[in-house]
XYZ file of C-alpha atoms in Angstrom:
408
model
C 28.147 -23.026 6.061
C 28.838 -21.539 9.492
C 31.896 -19.351 9.891
C 34.770 -20.528 12.057
C 35.942 -18.701 15.168
C 38.990 -17.410 13.248
C 36.812 -16.148 10.394
C 34.468 -14.478 12.857
C 37.228 -12.681 14.736
C 38.919 -11.549 11.510
C 35.990 -9.131 11.041
C 36.138 -7.707 14.565
C 38.077 -5.064 16.419
C 39.902 -7.403 18.785
C 40.968 -4.549 21.087
C 37.254 -4.075 21.828
C 36.351 -7.785 22.137
C 37.147 -9.951 25.123
C 36.465 -13.589 25.872
C 35.223 -14.689 29.274
C 38.663 -16.154 30.012
C 40.375 -12.875 29.142
C 38.076 -10.662 31.180
C 36.456 -12.267 34.185
C 33.318 -10.947 35.817
C 35.316 -9.635 38.774
C 37.282 -7.326 36.483
C 34.180 -6.186 34.619
C 32.671 -5.044 37.923
C 35.786 -3.571 39.539
C 35.603 -1.075 42.417
C 32.515 1.194 42.301
C 31.107 -0.382 39.154
C 29.575 -2.974 41.468
C 28.120 -0.648 44.064
C 24.713 -1.611 42.703
C 23.545 -4.029 39.960
C 22.389 -2.324 36.790
C 20.970 -4.093 33.765
C 22.031 -2.621 30.437
C 25.423 -1.009 31.124
C 28.517 -1.361 28.984
C 31.710 -2.740 30.479
C 34.343 -0.325 31.841
C 37.158 -1.866 29.807
C 35.403 -0.871 26.576
C 35.036 2.704 27.806
C 38.667 2.745 28.902
C 39.909 1.731 25.433
C 37.698 4.256 23.640
C 38.734 7.093 25.945
C 42.367 6.214 25.250
C 41.844 6.217 21.482
C 39.794 9.358 21.018
C 40.489 11.571 24.018
C 43.494 12.968 25.855
C 44.038 13.501 29.601
C 42.394 16.723 30.710
C 39.617 16.516 28.115
C 35.951 16.781 29.063
C 33.629 14.003 27.839
C 29.827 14.117 27.706
C 27.526 11.101 28.126
C 23.901 12.133 27.472
C 22.615 8.628 28.340
C 24.807 8.121 31.380
C 22.872 5.289 33.082
C 24.885 3.864 35.948
C 27.849 6.169 35.265
C 30.366 3.880 33.577
C 31.643 6.658 31.308
C 31.997 9.056 34.237
C 33.840 6.597 36.461
C 36.273 5.560 33.736
C 36.851 9.168 32.730
C 37.952 9.961 36.280
C 40.212 6.913 36.246
C 41.667 7.977 32.874
C 42.339 11.593 33.848
C 39.343 13.268 32.174
C 36.479 15.431 33.367
C 33.024 14.066 32.605
C 29.395 15.148 32.547
C 26.572 12.623 32.568
C 22.861 13.187 31.920
C 20.010 10.832 32.747
C 16.234 11.048 33.063
C 16.102 8.461 35.887
C 16.516 9.838 39.420
C 17.952 6.568 40.726
C 20.612 6.532 38.010
C 21.665 10.046 38.989
C 21.816 9.090 42.667
C 24.014 6.095 41.824
C 26.323 8.164 39.602
C 26.795 10.816 42.263
C 27.686 8.222 44.890
C 30.149 6.505 42.546
C 31.958 9.667 41.484
C 31.892 11.843 44.632
C 35.065 12.632 46.553
C 34.947 11.423 50.157
C 36.621 11.956 53.483
C 37.278 8.223 53.756
C 37.821 8.056 57.552
C 34.580 9.964 58.146
C 32.696 7.769 55.669
C 34.059 4.657 57.372
C 32.998 5.899 60.813
C 29.466 6.642 59.638
C 28.981 3.295 57.918
C 30.339 1.418 60.936
C 27.861 3.280 63.119
C 25.014 2.418 60.717
C 26.181 -1.201 60.656
C 25.933 -1.350 64.436
C 22.249 -0.399 64.286
C 21.188 -3.052 61.774
C 20.399 -5.729 64.362
C 17.773 -3.504 65.980
C 15.825 -2.989 62.751
C 12.403 -4.419 62.025
C 11.267 -4.926 65.597
C 7.950 -3.148 65.091
C 5.317 -4.355 62.685
C 4.498 -2.252 59.646
C 1.260 -1.838 57.769
C 2.236 -2.550 54.164
C 0.374 -1.899 50.949
C 0.914 -1.927 47.217
C 4.369 -2.798 45.905
C 6.022 -3.410 49.281
C 3.298 -5.789 50.410
C 3.454 -7.724 47.134
C 7.209 -8.079 46.783
C 8.527 -8.342 50.373
C 8.040 -10.594 53.343
C 6.710 -8.555 56.304
C 9.985 -8.769 58.253
C 12.112 -7.776 55.254
C 9.933 -4.770 54.466
C 9.985 -3.569 58.073
C 13.784 -3.845 58.225
C 14.228 -1.897 55.005
C 11.807 0.837 56.095
C 13.546 1.158 59.476
C 16.946 1.470 57.780
C 15.548 4.197 55.560
C 14.359 6.148 58.578
C 17.854 6.419 60.114
C 19.495 7.635 56.891
C 18.760 11.365 57.463
C 20.908 11.218 60.616
C 24.074 10.762 58.529
C 26.039 13.156 56.344
C 26.694 10.458 53.750
C 23.012 9.759 53.331
C 23.235 9.105 49.594
C 25.730 6.288 50.164
C 23.308 4.710 52.631
C 20.454 5.138 50.145
C 22.388 3.116 47.570
C 23.077 0.448 50.213
C 19.362 0.357 51.055
C 18.420 0.017 47.391
C 20.940 -2.774 46.817
C 19.630 -4.672 49.838
C 16.036 -4.116 48.714
C 16.822 -5.614 45.317
C 18.241 -8.761 46.932
C 15.482 -9.077 49.550
C 12.534 -9.173 47.139
C 10.293 -12.196 46.805
C 12.115 -13.146 43.622
C 13.932 -16.292 42.531
C 17.674 -15.996 43.192
C 18.436 -16.571 39.509
C 15.900 -13.975 38.338
C 16.737 -10.794 40.257
C 17.266 -8.781 37.095
C 13.666 -8.582 35.910
C 11.281 -10.833 37.857
C 7.772 -10.895 36.444
C 5.875 -12.000 39.569
C 6.641 -12.532 43.292
C 7.987 -15.954 44.290
C 5.982 -17.079 47.312
C 6.847 -20.729 47.695
C 9.720 -23.177 47.382
C 11.274 -23.414 43.898
C 14.151 -25.060 42.050
C 16.995 -22.527 41.955
C 19.060 -22.584 38.762
C 21.722 -20.459 40.474
C 22.294 -22.646 43.543
C 21.239 -25.967 41.933
C 18.921 -26.844 44.787
C 15.482 -26.025 46.166
C 15.316 -22.524 47.632
C 12.716 -20.418 49.384
C 11.994 -16.672 49.048
C 13.919 -14.280 51.297
C 12.304 -13.531 54.663
C 14.768 -10.957 56.052
C 16.869 -8.086 54.640
C 19.314 -7.857 57.570
C 21.968 -10.060 56.004
C 21.993 -8.007 52.840
C 22.137 -4.721 54.741
C 25.127 -5.990 56.729
C 26.937 -7.318 53.654
C 26.522 -4.203 51.536
C 27.312 -1.786 54.376
C 30.707 -3.490 54.608
C 31.261 -3.893 50.866
C 30.428 -0.328 49.850
C 33.239 1.565 51.655
C 35.767 -1.020 50.459
C 34.781 -0.349 46.842
C 34.812 3.423 47.300
C 38.285 3.218 48.836
C 39.487 1.023 45.962
C 38.306 3.582 43.427
C 39.842 6.438 45.425
C 43.260 4.817 44.893
C 43.005 4.855 41.090
C 40.962 7.983 40.247
C 42.544 11.267 39.217
C 41.777 13.615 42.096
C 42.247 16.668 39.865
C 39.348 15.689 37.610
C 35.608 16.075 38.312
C 32.333 14.457 37.294
C 29.064 16.384 36.964
C 25.660 14.681 37.008
C 22.618 16.334 35.418
C 19.157 14.933 36.166
C 16.690 15.578 33.408
C 15.729 15.011 29.789
C 18.789 15.484 27.563
C 16.466 16.727 24.810
C 15.697 19.784 26.921
C 18.469 20.383 29.476
C 21.118 23.055 29.201
C 24.177 20.808 28.762
C 26.943 23.330 29.329
C 30.285 22.603 27.689
C 32.173 22.926 25.485
C 33.017 19.224 25.430
C 35.840 17.400 23.686
C 33.555 14.585 22.592
C 30.622 12.317 23.359
C 30.864 8.698 24.501
C 27.547 7.011 25.168
C 25.501 3.830 24.932
C 21.857 4.804 24.384
C 19.001 2.527 25.442
C 18.079 -0.155 22.933
C 14.509 0.178 21.616
C 11.871 -1.857 23.406
C 14.289 -3.740 25.638
C 14.487 -2.321 29.190
C 12.248 -0.183 31.395
C 14.941 1.703 33.290
C 12.657 3.076 35.989
C 10.866 -0.206 36.543
C 14.072 -2.220 36.976
C 14.752 -0.165 40.120
C 11.137 0.157 41.245
C 12.096 -0.809 44.808
C 14.372 2.249 45.044
C 11.633 4.606 43.884
C 9.204 3.101 46.400
C 11.564 3.156 49.405
C 13.386 6.419 48.692
C 10.518 8.458 47.271
C 12.448 9.315 44.107
C 11.011 11.391 41.279
C 9.608 8.937 38.711
C 9.780 10.242 35.136
C 9.308 6.981 33.253
C 7.001 8.632 30.740
C 10.078 10.480 29.420
C 12.186 7.372 28.794
C 13.330 6.902 25.204
C 12.933 3.350 23.883
C 11.346 1.887 27.014
C 10.291 -1.761 26.838
C 6.726 -0.708 27.581
C 6.694 1.287 24.330
C 7.399 -1.803 22.257
C 8.986 -1.933 18.811
C 6.119 -1.071 16.501
C 6.802 1.143 13.490
C 5.532 4.160 15.436
C 7.634 3.247 18.494
C 10.795 2.918 16.399
C 10.136 6.285 14.751
C 9.673 7.875 18.192
C 12.936 6.231 19.237
C 14.815 7.571 16.192
C 13.435 11.061 16.786
C 14.263 10.984 20.495
C 17.856 9.786 20.127
C 18.472 12.211 17.248
C 17.156 15.111 19.332
C 19.528 14.252 22.189
C 22.544 13.945 19.891
C 21.651 17.149 18.063
C 21.518 18.995 21.364
C 24.824 17.417 22.343
C 26.391 18.544 19.067
C 25.762 22.171 19.981
C 27.879 21.695 23.108
C 30.903 20.148 21.327
C 34.161 21.692 20.226
C 34.651 21.749 16.439
C 35.676 18.352 15.085
C 34.997 16.519 18.365
C 34.358 12.759 18.064
C 30.998 11.212 18.847
C 31.196 7.542 19.906
C 27.943 5.617 20.166
C 27.871 1.982 21.334
C 24.837 0.206 19.879
C 23.401 -3.134 18.939
C 23.121 -2.548 15.199
C 20.602 -5.304 14.456
C 17.976 -2.822 13.234
C 20.548 -0.484 11.645
C 18.758 2.607 12.952
C 21.780 4.741 13.675
C 23.028 5.872 10.253
C 19.713 7.705 9.856
C 19.735 8.895 13.490
C 23.228 10.344 13.116
C 22.313 12.038 9.853
C 19.216 13.590 11.444
C 21.384 14.893 14.292
C 23.847 16.509 11.870
C 26.660 13.966 12.144
C 28.641 12.110 9.515
C 29.421 8.457 10.202
C 33.168 7.833 9.834
C 33.601 4.283 11.088
C 31.716 1.291 12.393
C 33.816 -0.823 14.776
C 32.291 -4.215 15.493
C 32.863 -6.056 18.768
C 31.915 -9.552 19.844
C 30.172 -10.021 23.195
C 30.041 -13.610 24.443
C 29.094 -13.039 28.057
C 25.694 -12.447 29.559
C 24.408 -12.216 33.111
C 21.707 -14.135 34.920
C 20.395 -17.137 32.980
C 20.916 -15.617 29.526
C 23.682 -17.162 27.459
C 25.102 -17.047 23.979
C 26.810 -14.349 21.981
C 25.866 -11.144 20.246
C 27.514 -8.179 18.577
C 27.759 -4.488 19.275
C 28.910 -1.664 17.025
C 30.917 1.349 18.100
C 29.880 4.099 15.714
C 32.408 6.905 15.243
C 30.961 10.151 13.911
C 31.649 13.880 13.758
C 29.599 16.931 12.900
C 28.938 16.745 9.167
C 30.597 20.066 8.305
C 33.681 19.306 10.411
C 33.951 15.798 8.954
C 33.684 17.143 5.394
C 36.405 19.694 6.079
C 38.698 16.995 7.485
C 38.115 14.788 4.426
C 38.748 17.669 2.016
C 42.128 18.273 3.649
C 43.014 14.592 3.326
C 41.736 13.978 -0.228
C 41.083 16.673 -2.865
C 38.824 14.333 -4.845
C 35.108 14.626 -3.992
C 33.711 11.822 -1.852
C 30.146 10.731 -1.108
C 28.558 12.548 1.815
C 28.272 9.345 3.934
C 31.338 7.199 4.589
C 30.894 3.916 6.446
C 34.069 1.954 7.042
C 33.097 -1.434 8.500
C 36.627 -2.333 9.575
C 38.212 1.012 10.464
C 40.295 1.071 13.595
C 42.082 4.424 14.088
C 45.427 4.277 15.926
C 45.290 5.916 19.325
C 47.795 8.646 18.506
C 46.145 9.525 15.191
C 42.708 9.601 16.757
C 43.819 12.018 19.431
C 45.670 14.344 17.036
C 42.677 14.546 14.669
C 40.201 15.581 17.304
C 40.202 19.328 16.808
């Protein structure tokens, strides 16, 4: 017999679960979170709640799988310093643009000047090959290449690079409803599930360049009004299994890649092609191309554990480690143990929103862990009776004040 909605929600942490009516898409992509689409990020409201529960203003949080920078952005909004690590060059570019401090009048002047040059783009024919020839109409490719050539003339070149990438994503020969991960170019008329009518592939990128050149400074200005200007974000480009992470940090908050689900370099292939970014896809952990065979899952467990173990060495004693995962394969108790952490709580949240054409509901777990020795010492102070080494509390929900006071 299927459970009712009330029975389902009785098992969840309701402060971490939102319905579509409670949290509209516009709020989930507020200010700089929508500077560029990114498949596979967690929502800022979840990060905001977790930072409030387990961290205090002025703390320094580490995200070793920083992706599009959600943890970093929300840390700045919540009064924390943050450091994010990612293997993908585009992700690091996007994070830096989202979290940088700007001279807003100067940024506005530059983007208005760039906007004024858009109409003159694409007037000369380009010889295209490879990816650009396959995925773009000739006019669209020429316009994007011309825009890229003027970027070095501006001080805020990275902002313009993100604008170019966003426009390139929209201008591909892809169905409007399938921009997230199109499998093959769309060359003819098709029925569009997004617009509910027949549509044709995009022929020009100018409209997208205009739209995003106007939208980007508005979002940066919106974030500037709510961020803590005394706090900083640091972005490290490289493999978190090998990088010097710095620290010490007051905790980790991260959402690692799910095994065999997304190729993070490939989803932004257009950016790597147009911007000449360093492609390190062979270093991705859990890439879709690796699959989910027994060997692939073991490589995934080893890779995630190595990152978390390296992160542990950069933490203050007793610091919390919060990992947002889809627990369907239940890989993380073993991963955390390998990395030297003790699992304290498993907080389940219900997710009933998806993007694109995907629908339905699924569940995520927020795993709360600490270094095994620190966790054992905390438990010994609380309870003189011996306890098993591994404690998994399926329903635990620590009060915000208690969570902050227990951190160190």
